[in-house]
XYZ file of C-alpha atoms in Angstrom:
582
model
C -28.792 -25.070 67.883
C -30.542 -26.499 64.850
C -29.498 -23.524 62.712
C -25.906 -23.879 63.883
C -25.828 -27.562 62.886
C -27.266 -26.714 59.441
C -24.623 -24.016 58.917
C -21.828 -26.446 59.852
C -23.231 -29.057 57.476
C -23.520 -26.515 54.647
C -19.936 -25.409 55.202
C -18.688 -28.997 55.103
C -20.654 -29.767 51.894
C -19.374 -26.606 50.238
C -15.794 -27.448 51.180
C -16.227 -30.976 49.871
C -17.587 -29.695 46.552
C -14.795 -27.123 46.267
C -12.274 -29.871 46.873
C -13.987 -32.082 44.327
C -13.970 -29.285 41.749
C -10.218 -28.934 41.411
C -9.008 -25.712 39.790
C -6.594 -26.380 36.916
C -4.748 -24.085 34.512
C -2.750 -25.680 31.714
C -1.461 -25.151 28.157
C -1.234 -27.844 25.490
C -0.410 -28.241 21.786
C -1.701 -30.833 19.375
C 1.913 -31.795 18.542
C 5.400 -30.816 19.636
C 7.106 -31.221 16.246
C 6.110 -29.978 12.806
C 7.641 -28.676 9.564
C 7.868 -25.084 8.360
C 4.742 -24.081 6.506
C 2.528 -26.285 8.738
C 0.376 -25.159 11.682
C -0.041 -26.307 15.281
C -2.880 -25.621 17.703
C -2.125 -24.055 21.099
C -4.876 -24.308 23.742
C -4.794 -22.692 27.203
C -7.614 -23.804 29.529
C -8.733 -22.639 32.981
C -11.148 -25.027 34.749
C -13.503 -24.435 37.679
C -12.451 -20.825 38.224
C -12.735 -17.404 36.686
C -9.714 -15.216 36.036
C -9.928 -11.547 36.882
C -8.378 -9.781 33.922
C -8.610 -12.874 31.733
C -5.972 -15.305 30.502
C -2.793 -13.554 29.362
C -1.198 -14.218 25.974
C 2.102 -16.089 26.364
C 5.352 -15.254 24.595
C 5.255 -17.356 21.438
C 9.058 -17.615 21.376
C 9.443 -16.709 17.689
C 6.454 -18.670 16.378
C 4.054 -16.675 14.201
C 0.346 -16.396 14.979
C -1.689 -17.492 11.965
C -5.095 -17.186 13.660
C -6.373 -16.313 17.091
C -6.895 -15.939 19.899
C -10.327 -17.551 19.839
C -12.203 -17.829 23.126
C -14.599 -20.546 24.228
C -16.361 -21.481 27.466
C -18.099 -24.614 28.691
C -20.551 -25.296 31.525
C -21.817 -28.736 32.607
C -23.776 -30.291 35.460
C -23.573 -34.056 36.012
C -25.336 -35.676 39.016
C -25.472 -32.348 40.766
C -21.786 -31.674 40.242
C -21.199 -28.508 38.230
C -18.032 -27.706 36.313
C -16.987 -24.943 33.973
C -13.999 -24.059 31.849
C -12.760 -21.221 29.648
C -10.156 -21.542 26.909
C -8.089 -19.512 24.467
C -6.932 -21.078 21.203
C -4.189 -19.999 18.764
C -2.961 -21.506 15.498
C 0.812 -21.033 15.119
C 3.420 -21.633 12.431
C 7.151 -21.125 11.907
C 8.964 -19.548 8.976
C 12.274 -21.287 9.662
C 13.399 -24.537 11.292
C 14.714 -24.610 14.847
C 13.676 -25.095 18.465
C 11.118 -22.686 19.936
C 9.781 -22.311 23.479
C 6.252 -21.061 24.142
C 6.355 -19.116 27.395
C 4.007 -19.307 30.384
C 0.518 -17.809 30.425
C -0.824 -16.379 33.682
C -4.286 -16.002 35.224
C -5.211 -14.250 38.444
C -7.558 -16.508 40.405
C -8.861 -15.323 43.746
C -5.960 -13.780 45.599
C -3.224 -15.664 43.770
C -1.698 -16.067 40.317
C -1.581 -19.319 38.355
C 0.646 -19.958 35.356
C 1.125 -22.681 32.764
C 4.300 -24.619 32.052
C 6.482 -23.596 29.058
C 6.189 -25.802 25.957
C 9.146 -26.714 23.723
C 8.451 -27.035 20.005
C 10.816 -28.449 17.389
C 10.407 -27.233 13.799
C 11.974 -29.083 10.883
C 12.567 -27.827 7.341
C 9.486 -28.227 5.195
C 9.105 -28.769 1.488
C 7.679 -25.265 0.983
C 10.761 -23.523 2.386
C 12.737 -23.868 -0.838
C 10.223 -21.908 -2.953
C 11.251 -18.473 -1.757
C 14.323 -16.359 -2.324
C 16.946 -15.705 0.308
C 15.958 -12.023 0.382
C 12.328 -12.906 1.111
C 13.312 -15.354 3.856
C 15.586 -12.815 5.554
C 12.953 -10.054 5.345
C 10.301 -12.365 6.774
C 12.551 -13.178 9.731
C 12.798 -9.466 10.610
C 8.999 -8.977 10.594
C 6.677 -11.783 9.647
C 3.661 -9.462 9.310
C 5.005 -6.688 7.072
C 8.163 -6.556 4.978
C 9.542 -5.290 1.668
C 12.065 -6.872 -0.706
C 14.211 -5.635 -3.606
C 14.814 -8.274 -6.261
C 16.989 -7.926 -9.364
C 16.331 -9.788 -12.600
C 20.034 -10.634 -12.838
C 22.901 -11.016 -10.387
C 25.527 -10.684 -13.152
C 25.437 -8.304 -16.121
C 27.583 -6.428 -18.628
C 28.145 -2.686 -18.577
C 25.159 -1.168 -20.398
C 22.933 -4.257 -20.005
C 19.430 -3.764 -18.633
C 18.501 -5.024 -15.149
C 14.941 -4.937 -13.775
C 14.663 -3.999 -10.077
C 11.347 -4.888 -8.418
C 10.271 -3.519 -5.025
C 7.621 -5.816 -3.493
C 5.556 -5.318 -0.325
C 4.210 -8.259 1.716
C 1.506 -7.587 4.324
C -0.671 -9.636 6.670
C -2.520 -6.574 7.990
C -6.065 -5.754 6.969
C -5.323 -2.107 6.294
C -2.202 -0.040 5.597
C -1.778 3.694 5.173
C 1.541 4.846 3.654
C 3.228 7.832 5.301
C 6.639 8.495 3.777
C 9.578 6.603 2.381
C 13.282 6.963 1.586
C 14.206 5.926 -1.946
C 17.200 3.625 -2.304
C 20.496 5.241 -3.202
C 21.886 4.203 -6.583
C 25.556 4.573 -7.445
C 26.920 3.557 -10.843
C 23.502 3.070 -12.485
C 21.422 4.878 -15.066
C 17.865 4.456 -13.701
C 14.549 4.669 -15.541
C 11.284 4.520 -13.587
C 8.501 2.172 -14.715
C 5.073 3.788 -14.453
C 2.939 1.379 -12.405
C 0.158 3.825 -11.553
C -1.286 3.526 -8.062
C -0.328 0.689 -5.734
C -2.462 -2.322 -6.703
C -2.596 -5.430 -4.565
C -2.459 -8.784 -6.307
C -5.917 -10.395 -6.461
C -4.730 -13.679 -4.939
C -2.866 -14.203 -1.686
C 0.722 -15.425 -1.899
C 2.058 -18.049 0.520
C 5.547 -17.563 1.928
C 6.826 -20.287 4.293
C 3.288 -21.262 5.246
C 2.002 -17.703 5.827
C -0.401 -15.979 3.452
C 0.278 -12.385 2.410
C -1.319 -9.647 0.423
C 1.332 -8.655 -2.106
C 1.811 -5.410 -4.032
C 4.579 -4.249 -6.361
C 5.477 -0.780 -5.073
C 8.040 0.181 -7.659
C 9.950 -1.059 -10.687
C 13.100 0.386 -12.199
C 15.165 -0.335 -15.271
C 18.790 -0.111 -14.112
C 21.647 0.184 -16.597
C 25.122 -0.194 -15.028
C 27.595 2.427 -16.186
C 30.777 0.862 -14.775
C 32.116 -2.534 -13.865
C 32.507 -3.964 -10.384
C 30.113 -4.969 -7.631
C 27.280 -2.410 -7.644
C 24.803 -2.127 -4.779
C 21.149 -1.076 -4.586
C 20.810 0.370 -1.088
C 17.811 -0.525 1.130
C 14.479 1.246 0.792
C 12.871 2.500 4.028
C 9.088 2.819 4.345
C 6.791 4.123 7.092
C 3.209 2.902 7.417
C 0.238 3.254 9.737
C -1.113 -0.221 10.476
C -4.875 -0.764 10.711
C -5.980 2.896 10.882
C -9.652 3.402 11.693
C -12.280 5.941 12.627
C -11.377 5.896 16.316
C -7.655 5.177 15.916
C -4.995 6.741 13.759
C -3.253 3.367 13.514
C 0.036 1.977 14.763
C 3.200 3.383 13.127
C 5.478 0.736 11.639
C 8.865 1.345 9.985
C 10.313 -1.315 7.702
C 13.464 -1.562 5.625
C 14.092 -3.700 2.580
C 17.131 -5.808 1.864
C 20.267 -4.698 0.003
C 20.705 -6.101 -3.504
C 24.002 -6.526 -5.326
C 24.927 -7.242 -8.930
C 28.308 -8.092 -10.402
C 28.984 -5.983 -13.496
C 31.681 -6.981 -15.980
C 33.290 -4.900 -18.722
C 32.415 -5.522 -22.368
C 34.845 -7.914 -24.056
C 37.959 -6.368 -25.600
C 38.161 -5.655 -29.302
C 35.342 -3.140 -29.672
C 34.713 -2.367 -33.369
C 35.454 1.148 -34.581
C 31.789 1.657 -35.469
C 30.528 0.606 -31.983
C 27.787 3.038 -30.866
C 27.475 1.978 -27.206
C 24.302 -0.076 -27.647
C 23.883 -3.246 -25.555
C 20.909 -5.492 -26.285
C 19.119 -6.514 -29.473
C 18.936 -3.970 -32.328
C 17.732 -3.525 -35.908
C 18.576 -0.620 -38.237
C 16.638 1.165 -40.963
C 18.271 3.839 -43.200
C 16.186 6.169 -45.407
C 17.026 9.116 -47.655
C 14.755 11.780 -49.100
C 16.237 11.327 -52.592
C 19.408 10.219 -54.348
C 19.458 12.870 -57.130
C 19.861 16.478 -56.017
C 21.510 19.681 -57.148
C 24.592 21.100 -55.565
C 23.937 23.161 -52.435
C 20.506 21.514 -51.950
C 19.790 19.615 -48.739
C 19.521 15.828 -48.441
C 17.572 14.265 -45.554
C 19.175 11.106 -44.157
C 17.399 9.134 -41.407
C 18.975 6.328 -39.357
C 16.541 4.509 -37.098
C 17.511 1.930 -34.465
C 14.744 -0.358 -33.163
C 14.773 -3.057 -30.519
C 15.186 -3.822 -26.833
C 18.323 -2.050 -25.716
C 19.730 0.854 -23.735
C 18.373 3.146 -26.457
C 18.726 6.367 -24.460
C 22.485 5.792 -24.171
C 23.115 5.266 -27.890
C 25.482 7.885 -29.298
C 24.877 9.624 -32.630
C 26.500 7.533 -35.382
C 29.489 8.969 -37.221
C 28.838 8.922 -40.963
C 32.361 9.355 -42.416
C 31.201 11.488 -45.372
C 33.531 12.818 -48.085
C 34.750 16.429 -47.710
C 32.369 17.576 -50.477
C 29.445 16.991 -48.095
C 28.586 19.394 -45.320
C 26.611 17.990 -42.391
C 25.039 19.285 -39.170
C 24.390 17.733 -35.784
C 21.484 15.300 -36.109
C 18.026 15.801 -34.689
C 17.148 12.973 -32.280
C 13.592 11.585 -32.121
C 12.742 8.983 -29.490
C 9.771 6.668 -29.226
C 10.944 4.682 -26.234
C 8.828 2.662 -23.823
C 9.976 1.713 -20.323
C 7.921 -1.097 -18.764
C 8.340 -4.165 -16.620
C 10.262 -6.006 -19.345
C 12.783 -3.201 -19.849
C 13.511 -0.367 -22.282
C 12.437 -0.821 -25.902
C 11.297 1.210 -28.891
C 13.091 3.364 -31.460
C 15.716 6.119 -31.530
C 16.006 7.986 -34.799
C 18.828 10.283 -35.931
C 17.871 12.746 -38.693
C 20.828 14.248 -40.555
C 20.878 17.170 -42.958
C 23.521 16.705 -45.707
C 24.500 19.408 -48.232
C 26.677 18.429 -51.232
C 28.704 21.457 -52.377
C 29.900 20.150 -55.771
C 28.311 18.141 -58.548
C 29.311 14.571 -59.250
C 28.430 10.968 -58.423
C 29.211 9.919 -54.892
C 29.175 6.269 -53.818
C 29.187 6.238 -50.019
C 28.883 2.466 -49.735
C 27.031 0.813 -46.813
C 26.642 2.393 -43.387
C 27.762 -0.022 -40.659
C 27.255 0.214 -36.892
C 28.054 -2.353 -34.210
C 26.361 -3.207 -30.923
C 26.952 -5.777 -28.182
C 24.580 -8.752 -27.783
C 24.625 -10.056 -24.149
C 22.818 -13.285 -25.066
C 25.721 -14.385 -27.268
C 28.406 -12.302 -25.487
C 29.608 -10.967 -28.828
C 29.604 -7.841 -30.974
C 27.237 -7.760 -33.936
C 27.235 -5.423 -36.927
C 24.292 -3.708 -38.613
C 24.691 -2.910 -42.340
C 22.565 -0.756 -44.643
C 22.128 -0.914 -48.403
C 24.875 0.920 -50.390
C 24.219 4.658 -50.659
C 24.820 6.486 -53.977
C 24.058 10.179 -54.585
C 23.992 11.868 -58.002
C 24.678 15.597 -57.523
C 23.885 17.818 -60.516
C 25.112 21.365 -61.092
C 23.122 23.872 -59.061
C 22.141 27.525 -59.454
C 25.143 29.667 -58.634
C 22.934 32.243 -56.906
C 21.127 29.683 -54.763
C 22.190 28.604 -51.359
C 21.059 25.706 -49.219
C 18.174 26.224 -46.907
C 18.370 24.439 -43.636
C 14.760 25.023 -42.845
C 15.399 28.052 -40.574
C 12.994 30.959 -40.293
C 13.099 33.546 -43.088
C 14.053 37.078 -42.240
C 12.080 40.170 -43.254
C 12.481 43.839 -42.584
C 10.490 45.350 -39.771
C 7.826 47.566 -41.285
C 6.308 50.556 -39.634
C 2.580 50.207 -40.080
C 1.710 53.773 -39.227
C 1.514 56.421 -36.533
C -1.256 58.596 -35.153
C -1.517 61.799 -33.209
C -3.709 61.626 -30.109
C -5.511 64.974 -29.867
C -6.549 66.756 -26.701
C -10.186 66.135 -25.792
C -12.400 69.182 -25.527
C -16.005 69.810 -24.436
C -17.866 68.347 -21.433
C -15.427 66.066 -19.665
C -17.860 64.969 -16.914
C -15.259 65.411 -14.211
C -15.757 63.798 -10.783
C -14.572 64.945 -7.416
C -11.453 63.120 -6.259
C -12.070 60.319 -3.727
C -15.678 59.628 -4.708
C -14.996 56.908 -7.286
C -16.356 53.363 -6.754
C -13.100 51.492 -7.404
C -11.283 50.823 -4.122
C -14.182 51.965 -1.963
C -15.522 49.754 0.908
C -18.666 48.971 -1.099
C -16.521 47.846 -4.034
C -14.382 45.607 -1.802
C -17.433 44.027 -0.126
C -19.081 43.489 -3.485
C -15.964 41.759 -4.825
C -15.295 39.568 -1.760
C -18.756 38.441 -0.606
C -20.009 36.637 -3.785
C -16.888 34.438 -4.169
C -16.932 33.685 -0.428
C -20.602 32.647 -0.591
C -19.908 30.543 -3.663
C -17.005 28.834 -1.870
C -19.160 28.120 1.212
C -21.928 26.611 -0.947
C -19.378 24.480 -2.784
C -17.826 23.210 0.456
C -21.251 22.471 1.948
C -22.321 20.568 -1.171
C -19.072 18.602 -1.256
C -19.337 17.735 2.447
C -22.926 16.610 1.918
C -21.925 14.332 -0.981
C -19.090 12.852 1.090
C -21.419 12.109 3.992
C -23.993 10.519 1.680
C -21.292 8.424 -0.013
C -19.684 7.337 3.256
C -21.802 4.285 4.070
C -19.591 3.183 6.952
C -19.760 6.698 8.423
C -23.564 6.751 8.153
C -23.630 3.381 9.860
C -21.529 4.689 12.759
C -23.575 7.870 13.120
C -26.842 5.918 13.103
C -25.725 3.267 15.591
C -27.411 4.923 18.578
C -30.680 5.403 16.648
C -30.810 1.722 15.705
C -30.012 0.739 19.302
C -32.791 2.995 20.646
C -35.290 1.407 18.264
C -34.336 -2.070 19.442
C -34.477 -1.002 23.077
C -37.965 0.321 22.389
C -38.860 -3.162 21.172
C -37.404 -4.546 24.404
C -39.538 -2.060 26.406
C -42.638 -3.230 24.536
C -41.771 -6.889 25.192
C -41.223 -6.045 28.861
C -44.722 -4.560 29.080
C -46.169 -7.664 27.448
C -44.093 -9.902 29.780
C -42.647 -11.618 26.725
C -39.404 -12.883 28.245
C -37.872 -14.368 25.071
C -38.573 -11.314 22.920
C -37.215 -9.000 25.645
C -33.808 -10.687 25.937
C -33.580 -11.120 22.165
C -34.162 -7.381 21.636
C -31.652 -6.400 24.356
C -28.998 -8.717 22.917
C -29.518 -7.415 19.388
C -29.414 -3.813 20.635
C -26.057 -4.338 22.382
C -24.442 -6.424 19.624
C -25.826 -4.274 16.797
C -24.757 -1.003 18.443
C -21.175 -2.200 18.927
C -20.964 -3.612 15.368
C -22.391 -0.438 13.787
C -20.361 1.960 15.937
C -17.046 0.331 15.084
C -17.935 -0.802 11.530
C -17.684 -4.524 12.309
C -19.583 -7.630 11.359
C -21.837 -9.182 13.992
C -19.552 -12.243 14.014
C -16.662 -9.995 15.132
C -18.461 -8.883 18.287
C -16.684 -10.864 21.002
C -15.151 -10.233 24.396
C -11.664 -9.550 23.064
C -12.888 -7.070 20.447
C -15.030 -5.270 23.041
C -12.046 -5.085 25.399
C -9.911 -3.688 22.558
C -12.381 -0.980 21.522
C -13.797 -0.005 24.924
C -10.932 -0.917 27.256
C -9.751 2.679 27.479
C -13.094 4.019 28.720
C -13.625 4.544 32.446
C -10.549 2.454 33.362
C -11.981 -0.591 31.583
C -15.208 -0.726 33.634
C -17.418 0.005 30.641
C -15.921 -2.898 28.660
C -16.429 -5.351 31.551
C -20.051 -4.274 32.088
C -20.755 -4.417 28.355
C -19.372 -7.976 28.090
C -21.363 -9.048 31.163
C -24.619 -7.621 29.750
C -24.173 -9.403 26.411
C -23.382 -12.702 28.140
C -26.420 -12.355 30.412
C -28.639 -11.684 27.399
C -27.226 -14.705 25.563
C -27.666 -16.947 28.622
C -31.239 -15.752 29.168
C -32.138 -16.282 25.514
C -31.127 -19.939 25.516
C -31.612 -20.981 29.147
C -34.454 -20.355 31.633
C -32.093 -18.490 33.955
C -32.096 -14.789 34.837
C -29.437 -13.314 37.083
C -31.375 -10.081 37.639
C -34.819 -8.591 36.994
C -35.637 -7.641 33.441
C -36.256 -3.986 34.325
C -32.777 -3.759 35.844
C -31.259 -5.342 32.730
C -33.094 -2.822 30.541
C -31.980 0.153 32.638
C -28.365 -1.028 32.661
C -28.377 -1.436 28.843
C -29.755 2.090 28.348
C -27.255 3.536 30.814
C -24.169 1.895 29.347
C -25.037 2.958 25.784
C -25.442 6.514 27.043
C -22.074 6.360 28.809
C -20.338 5.127 25.642
C -21.865 7.940 23.577
C -20.699 10.507 26.137
C -17.177 9.054 26.122
C -16.983 9.104 22.304
C -18.093 12.745 22.114
C -15.239 13.945 24.325
């Protein structure tokens, strides 16, 4: 009867305490209105209960996660009344103004499901929103974590005027591995590629609408429009693997850039007769090998154009020589550089002139016109006056254009090959070494051995140079050494040293095996890396062991005997190794 009364009293006290410790599950933000480029803090808290499966991540409703989730837990005991809570925290931002609704988060408690109330957030236009281009804003709306833009240096140009197209990649991922891409289609342009070398990320992060990105220029082109009208640079499509690692090939992501347009207008009417098709800024230099020659002797005439222009589209100038001069098609020599500022350098035309009759010839100045976009006008280049004094030449001589001289083919001699006599040292047919099995083995084996030695040596150097790989391969050895320290502390009944060694063994093994920092070892990361093993049981046991070790290190509480803790730690590390070897 006494035991029955005590049981009833215990049941009533427990019920009273359960009623006093009310279970709550709620979501809150530090403010319901903010401007683009700013951040808000979202906190979801579960009090006086534990959720099987954890707290789910709500639908952010278009808001972008800047940081998180970060987990925290709290335990308190006041006047014999114990309470506990667990929370998840996110920092969110928005890339555009508007009204956003954060959806409900759920938690399975006991036999039921609890959920939070939706939260409405109003985002106003911030001061930082005006610092980006429309193309960047639109690309960021499609995917705030990874996008590519095509930007043109001009939105209006003349036919033949240079335009710089820049292809820029923005990424918030830690690691990207390019797979393949589709180059943009160009119609109506002459395109010159700018050699950028390998893809180099900018050293500093760039902020776009409050979000920080790693930025790389993938490609630059110098585009020269060949016709008037509205010309379009089609989108560029890229495929990446996001965050590839040793245990994961990464997540495939396909992105597409924006479409860029430029309005191209015709050159103004009234082109000069000596217009050579150049658009930009030019200088001219004219040189001759000599002004006094004999008839039928060659004269070298060089016309060099220098500047920043569409040099590769410049036509050969027409000289307008008198009929007494014979000329040939010019030799073209280019020293042209294509870089991020456009096409520049020199294009030289080398003419060969042959005067056929003596006399004094005043050719005057050579003039050539080009179009200057900065002043929207044609400009003329003028050389010094050219005068040639041609003297009578040798009647038997003829001009040499520098071609190869001809000569008769000479027969150097001929021999008679006599029949060999005497001891010929004949061999029986089929007994020669060439083509025999021994010959084939002797020719194949040495190169094969050399190739095997080379591959072994290269593999050995790669393994020695792969520090992260050595760390992963040595994770179990380091864990065994720390567990040996725990075994020694267990024999000495050193409670603090035992739990410290077990905790370091579990945290260090996970950090080394997955190439992480110790600060990155948390419940969410463990669930991510080990959640696929044994239907998630290994991850749950691993998290529980680490939490028990942490609790025992800082509080005089042990949920199980130390020997059992040690055996469970050894067993779970062995199970993980077996799973990874499959």
